Amino acid sequence: MKLGFSRSLPIVLGYAPVAFAFGVLATQQGMPIWLATATSVLMFAGSGQFITISLWFAGAGYISTALAVFVTNLRYVLMAVALAPHVRSLKGLSRFIYGWQITDELFAVHITAFQQGWKLNRTAIFSATTLAQASWVLGTLVGGLCGSVVTDVKPLGLDYAISAMFLALLIPQCTDRLHTITAVLAAFFSVALHLAGLHQWNVVLATILAATMGTLLARRAKPGEAA
């Protein structure tokens, strides 16, 4: 339990304010508080949930909304493939719940731990995922209740919480020179592409470019040289 708490703490601190913002926006767009909270319980996917309220406000149909969320969350298939070899001992309902609670941030925490030789600990992984989701659900509920009071979430600066959280998750992954170089390249490409006018694609393209260059550098490096 203690290990799971320590692993999820940066995520909890990042999720709560963003979930609060989601709850506020959802209720301001006309979504009932119970439904906004239910999406955090059942969907638990930040980008998918923000897309849902955007399409809700636009009057989109259920099928188009579901399709948009499905396409947005296709990345979880790749995450599941990467995690599968490490969680083979999970069966049935346990594996389903673990897969359902995985997010970008929890994936980063767990895959890093597994790659560093950490053995599967059910108490640790489920306490981490449950605490993270609990913070997201509670933040959504509180935000929904405050929706009529908070008219604009931008002055609160809540959007910075997610950036701070990703930085807290990135630093432990820079365990050697290769990973550090790849992270720096990703940041450089993202800023450069944003300045070039690719505001919607800078992160995606920067990730692809940095990952490609990181792979090429790893292949060229001699054994032991990347460390």
CSV table of C-alpha atoms in Angstrom, one decimal:
chain,number,residue,atom,x,y,z
A,1,MET,CA,0.0,0.0,0.0
A,2,LYS,CA,2.8,2.4,0.9
A,3,LEU,CA,4.6,1.7,-2.3
A,4,GLY,CA,1.5,2.2,-4.4
A,5,PHE,CA,0.8,5.5,-2.6
A,6,SER,CA,4.3,6.8,-3.2
A,7,ARG,CA,4.1,5.9,-6.9
A,8,SER,CA,0.7,7.5,-7.4
A,9,LEU,CA,1.3,10.7,-5.4
A,10,PRO,CA,2.6,12.8,-8.3
A,11,ILE,CA,-0.4,11.6,-10.3
A,12,VAL,CA,-2.9,12.3,-7.6
A,13,LEU,CA,-1.5,15.9,-7.2
A,14,GLY,CA,-1.8,16.4,-11.0
A,15,TYR,CA,-5.2,14.7,-11.4
A,16,ALA,CA,-7.2,16.5,-8.7
A,17,PRO,CA,-7.0,20.0,-10.2
A,18,VAL,CA,-7.5,18.9,-13.8
A,19,ALA,CA,-10.5,16.8,-12.7
A,20,PHE,CA,-11.9,19.8,-10.9
A,21,ALA,CA,-11.7,21.8,-14.1
A,22,PHE,CA,-13.4,19.0,-16.0
A,23,GLY,CA,-16.2,18.9,-13.4
A,24,VAL,CA,-16.7,22.7,-13.7
A,25,LEU,CA,-16.7,22.7,-17.5
A,26,ALA,CA,-19.0,19.7,-17.7
A,27,THR,CA,-21.7,21.2,-15.5
A,28,GLN,CA,-21.4,24.6,-17.2
A,29,GLN,CA,-22.0,22.8,-20.5
A,30,GLY,CA,-25.2,21.4,-19.1
A,31,MET,CA,-24.1,17.9,-18.2
A,32,PRO,CA,-25.6,16.8,-14.9
A,33,ILE,CA,-23.2,16.4,-12.0
A,34,TRP,CA,-24.0,12.7,-11.6
A,35,LEU,CA,-23.2,12.1,-15.3
A,36,ALA,CA,-20.0,14.0,-15.2
A,37,THR,CA,-18.9,12.0,-12.1
A,38,ALA,CA,-20.1,8.7,-13.7
A,39,THR,CA,-17.8,9.4,-16.8
A,40,SER,CA,-14.8,9.7,-14.4
A,41,VAL,CA,-15.8,6.4,-12.8
A,42,LEU,CA,-16.6,4.4,-16.0
A,43,MET,CA,-14.4,6.1,-18.6
A,44,PHE,CA,-11.5,7.4,-16.6
A,45,ALA,CA,-9.8,9.0,-19.6
A,46,GLY,CA,-9.1,12.7,-19.4
A,47,SER,CA,-8.8,13.5,-23.1
A,48,GLY,CA,-11.8,11.3,-23.9
A,49,GLN,CA,-13.9,13.0,-21.2
A,50,PHE,CA,-13.0,16.5,-22.4
A,51,ILE,CA,-13.9,15.5,-25.9
A,52,THR,CA,-17.2,14.1,-24.6
A,53,ILE,CA,-18.3,17.4,-23.1
A,54,SER,CA,-17.2,19.3,-26.2
A,55,LEU,CA,-19.3,17.1,-28.4
A,56,TRP,CA,-22.1,17.1,-25.8
A,57,PHE,CA,-22.2,20.9,-26.0
A,58,ALA,CA,-22.1,20.8,-29.8
A,59,GLY,CA,-25.1,18.5,-29.9
A,60,ALA,CA,-23.3,15.5,-31.4
A,61,GLY,CA,-25.0,12.1,-31.5
A,62,TYR,CA,-24.0,9.2,-29.3
A,63,ILE,CA,-22.4,7.2,-32.1
A,64,SER,CA,-20.2,10.1,-33.3
A,65,THR,CA,-19.2,10.8,-29.7
A,66,ALA,CA,-18.3,7.2,-29.0
A,67,LEU,CA,-16.3,7.0,-32.2
A,68,ALA,CA,-14.3,10.1,-31.4
A,69,VAL,CA,-13.5,8.8,-27.9
A,70,PHE,CA,-12.6,5.4,-29.3
A,71,VAL,CA,-10.1,6.8,-31.8
A,72,THR,CA,-8.6,9.1,-29.2
A,73,ASN,CA,-8.1,6.2,-26.8
A,74,LEU,CA,-6.6,3.8,-29.3
A,75,ARG,CA,-3.2,4.5,-27.8
A,76,TYR,CA,-4.2,2.3,-24.9
A,77,VAL,CA,-3.9,-0.7,-27.1
A,78,LEU,CA,-0.2,-0.1,-27.5
A,79,MET,CA,0.2,0.5,-23.7
A,80,ALA,CA,-1.6,-2.8,-23.1
A,81,VAL,CA,0.7,-4.7,-25.4
A,82,ALA,CA,3.8,-3.2,-23.6
A,83,LEU,CA,2.4,-4.1,-20.1
A,84,ALA,CA,1.0,-7.6,-21.0
A,85,PRO,CA,4.3,-9.5,-20.5
A,86,HIS,CA,4.7,-8.0,-17.0
A,87,VAL,CA,1.2,-8.8,-15.7
A,88,ARG,CA,0.7,-12.3,-17.0
A,89,SER,CA,-0.1,-13.5,-13.5
A,90,LEU,CA,-3.2,-11.3,-13.4
A,91,LYS,CA,-6.2,-13.3,-14.4
A,92,GLY,CA,-9.9,-12.6,-15.2
A,93,LEU,CA,-11.4,-9.8,-13.3
A,94,SER,CA,-8.1,-8.6,-11.9
A,95,ARG,CA,-6.6,-8.1,-15.4
A,96,PHE,CA,-9.8,-6.4,-16.6
A,97,ILE,CA,-9.8,-3.9,-13.7
A,98,TYR,CA,-6.1,-3.2,-14.1
A,99,GLY,CA,-6.5,-2.6,-17.9
A,100,TRP,CA,-9.5,-0.4,-17.3
A,101,GLN,CA,-7.7,1.8,-14.7
A,102,ILE,CA,-4.5,2.3,-16.8
A,103,THR,CA,-4.0,5.9,-18.0
A,104,ASP,CA,-1.0,7.5,-19.7
A,105,GLU,CA,0.5,8.5,-16.4
A,106,LEU,CA,0.0,5.2,-14.6
A,107,PHE,CA,1.4,3.4,-17.6
A,108,ALA,CA,4.5,5.6,-17.4
A,109,VAL,CA,4.9,4.8,-13.7
A,110,HIS,CA,4.4,1.0,-14.0
A,111,ILE,CA,6.3,0.4,-17.3
A,112,THR,CA,9.3,2.3,-15.8
A,113,ALA,CA,9.2,0.2,-12.7
A,114,PHE,CA,8.9,-3.1,-14.6
A,115,GLN,CA,11.8,-2.1,-16.9
A,116,GLN,CA,13.9,-1.4,-13.8
A,117,GLY,CA,13.4,-4.9,-12.6
A,118,TRP,CA,10.4,-4.4,-10.3
A,119,LYS,CA,8.4,-7.6,-9.7
A,120,LEU,CA,4.6,-7.6,-9.9
A,121,ASN,CA,3.0,-6.6,-6.6
A,122,ARG,CA,-0.8,-6.7,-6.7
A,123,THR,CA,-1.2,-4.5,-3.6
A,124,ALA,CA,1.1,-1.9,-5.0
A,125,ILE,CA,-0.3,-1.7,-8.5
A,126,PHE,CA,-3.9,-1.7,-7.5
A,127,SER,CA,-3.4,0.8,-4.7
A,128,ALA,CA,-1.7,3.1,-7.2
A,129,THR,CA,-4.4,2.8,-9.8
A,130,THR,CA,-7.3,3.1,-7.3
A,131,LEU,CA,-5.8,6.1,-5.5
A,132,ALA,CA,-5.3,7.8,-8.9
A,133,GLN,CA,-8.8,7.2,-10.0
A,134,ALA,CA,-10.2,8.2,-6.7
A,135,SER,CA,-8.5,11.6,-6.9
A,136,TRP,CA,-9.9,12.0,-10.5
A,137,VAL,CA,-13.5,11.0,-9.4
A,138,LEU,CA,-13.4,13.2,-6.3
A,139,GLY,CA,-12.0,16.1,-8.2
A,140,THR,CA,-14.7,15.8,-10.8
A,141,LEU,CA,-17.5,15.7,-8.1
A,142,VAL,CA,-16.1,18.8,-6.3
A,143,GLY,CA,-15.7,20.6,-9.6
A,144,GLY,CA,-19.3,19.8,-10.6
A,145,LEU,CA,-20.6,21.1,-7.3
A,146,CYS,CA,-18.6,24.3,-7.7
A,147,GLY,CA,-19.7,24.7,-11.4
A,148,SER,CA,-22.2,27.4,-10.5
A,149,VAL,CA,-19.7,29.3,-8.4
A,150,VAL,CA,-16.5,29.1,-10.5
A,151,THR,CA,-17.3,30.9,-13.8
A,152,ASP,CA,-13.8,30.6,-15.3
A,153,VAL,CA,-11.1,28.1,-14.4
A,154,LYS,CA,-8.3,29.8,-16.4
A,155,PRO,CA,-7.4,32.3,-13.7
A,156,LEU,CA,-6.9,29.5,-11.2
A,157,GLY,CA,-3.9,28.2,-13.3
A,158,LEU,CA,-5.1,24.6,-13.0
A,159,ASP,CA,-3.8,23.7,-16.4
A,160,TYR,CA,-0.2,23.9,-15.1
A,161,ALA,CA,-0.8,20.9,-12.7
A,162,ILE,CA,-0.8,18.4,-15.6
A,163,SER,CA,2.5,19.8,-16.9
A,164,ALA,CA,4.1,19.6,-13.4
A,165,MET,CA,2.8,16.1,-13.1
A,166,PHE,CA,4.4,15.0,-16.4
A,167,LEU,CA,7.7,16.5,-15.4
A,168,ALA,CA,7.6,14.6,-12.1
A,169,LEU,CA,7.0,11.4,-14.1
A,170,LEU,CA,9.6,12.1,-16.7
A,171,ILE,CA,12.6,12.7,-14.4
A,172,PRO,CA,12.7,9.2,-12.9
A,173,GLN,CA,12.7,7.8,-16.5
A,174,CYS,CA,15.8,9.6,-17.5
A,175,THR,CA,18.0,6.9,-16.0
A,176,ASP,CA,20.8,7.1,-18.6
A,177,ARG,CA,22.2,9.3,-21.3
A,178,LEU,CA,20.1,7.9,-24.1
A,179,HIS,CA,16.8,8.5,-22.3
A,180,THR,CA,17.8,12.0,-21.3
A,181,ILE,CA,18.8,12.9,-24.9
A,182,THR,CA,15.5,11.5,-26.2
A,183,ALA,CA,13.6,13.6,-23.6
A,184,VAL,CA,15.5,16.7,-24.6
A,185,LEU,CA,14.9,16.1,-28.3
A,186,ALA,CA,11.2,15.7,-27.7
A,187,ALA,CA,11.0,19.0,-25.8
A,188,PHE,CA,13.0,20.7,-28.6
A,189,PHE,CA,10.9,19.3,-31.4
A,190,SER,CA,7.7,20.2,-29.6
A,191,VAL,CA,8.6,23.8,-29.0
A,192,ALA,CA,10.0,24.2,-32.6
A,193,LEU,CA,6.9,22.7,-34.2
A,194,HIS,CA,4.7,24.9,-32.0
A,195,LEU,CA,6.5,28.0,-33.1
A,196,ALA,CA,6.3,26.8,-36.7
A,197,GLY,CA,2.5,26.9,-36.4
A,198,LEU,CA,1.7,23.2,-35.8
A,199,HIS,CA,-0.2,23.9,-32.6
A,200,GLN,CA,-2.4,20.8,-32.8
A,201,TRP,CA,0.3,18.4,-33.9
A,202,ASN,CA,3.5,19.5,-32.2
A,203,VAL,CA,3.3,17.0,-29.4
A,204,VAL,CA,2.4,14.0,-31.6
A,205,LEU,CA,5.1,14.8,-34.2
A,206,ALA,CA,7.7,15.6,-31.6
A,207,THR,CA,7.1,12.2,-29.9
A,208,ILE,CA,7.4,10.4,-33.2
A,209,LEU,CA,10.6,12.2,-34.2
A,210,ALA,CA,12.3,11.9,-30.8
A,211,ALA,CA,11.4,8.2,-30.4
A,212,THR,CA,12.7,7.5,-33.9
A,213,MET,CA,16.0,9.3,-33.2
A,214,GLY,CA,16.3,7.7,-29.8
A,215,THR,CA,15.9,4.3,-31.5
A,216,LEU,CA,18.5,5.1,-34.1
A,217,LEU,CA,20.9,6.3,-31.4
A,218,ALA,CA,20.3,3.1,-29.4
A,219,ARG,CA,21.1,0.9,-32.4
A,220,ARG,CA,24.3,2.8,-33.2
A,221,ALA,CA,25.5,2.8,-29.6
A,222,LYS,CA,27.9,0.0,-28.6
A,223,PRO,CA,26.9,-2.3,-25.7
A,224,GLY,CA,27.2,-0.3,-22.4
A,225,GLU,CA,27.7,3.0,-24.2
A,226,ALA,CA,24.1,4.2,-23.8
A,227,ALA,CA,24.5,4.1,-20.0
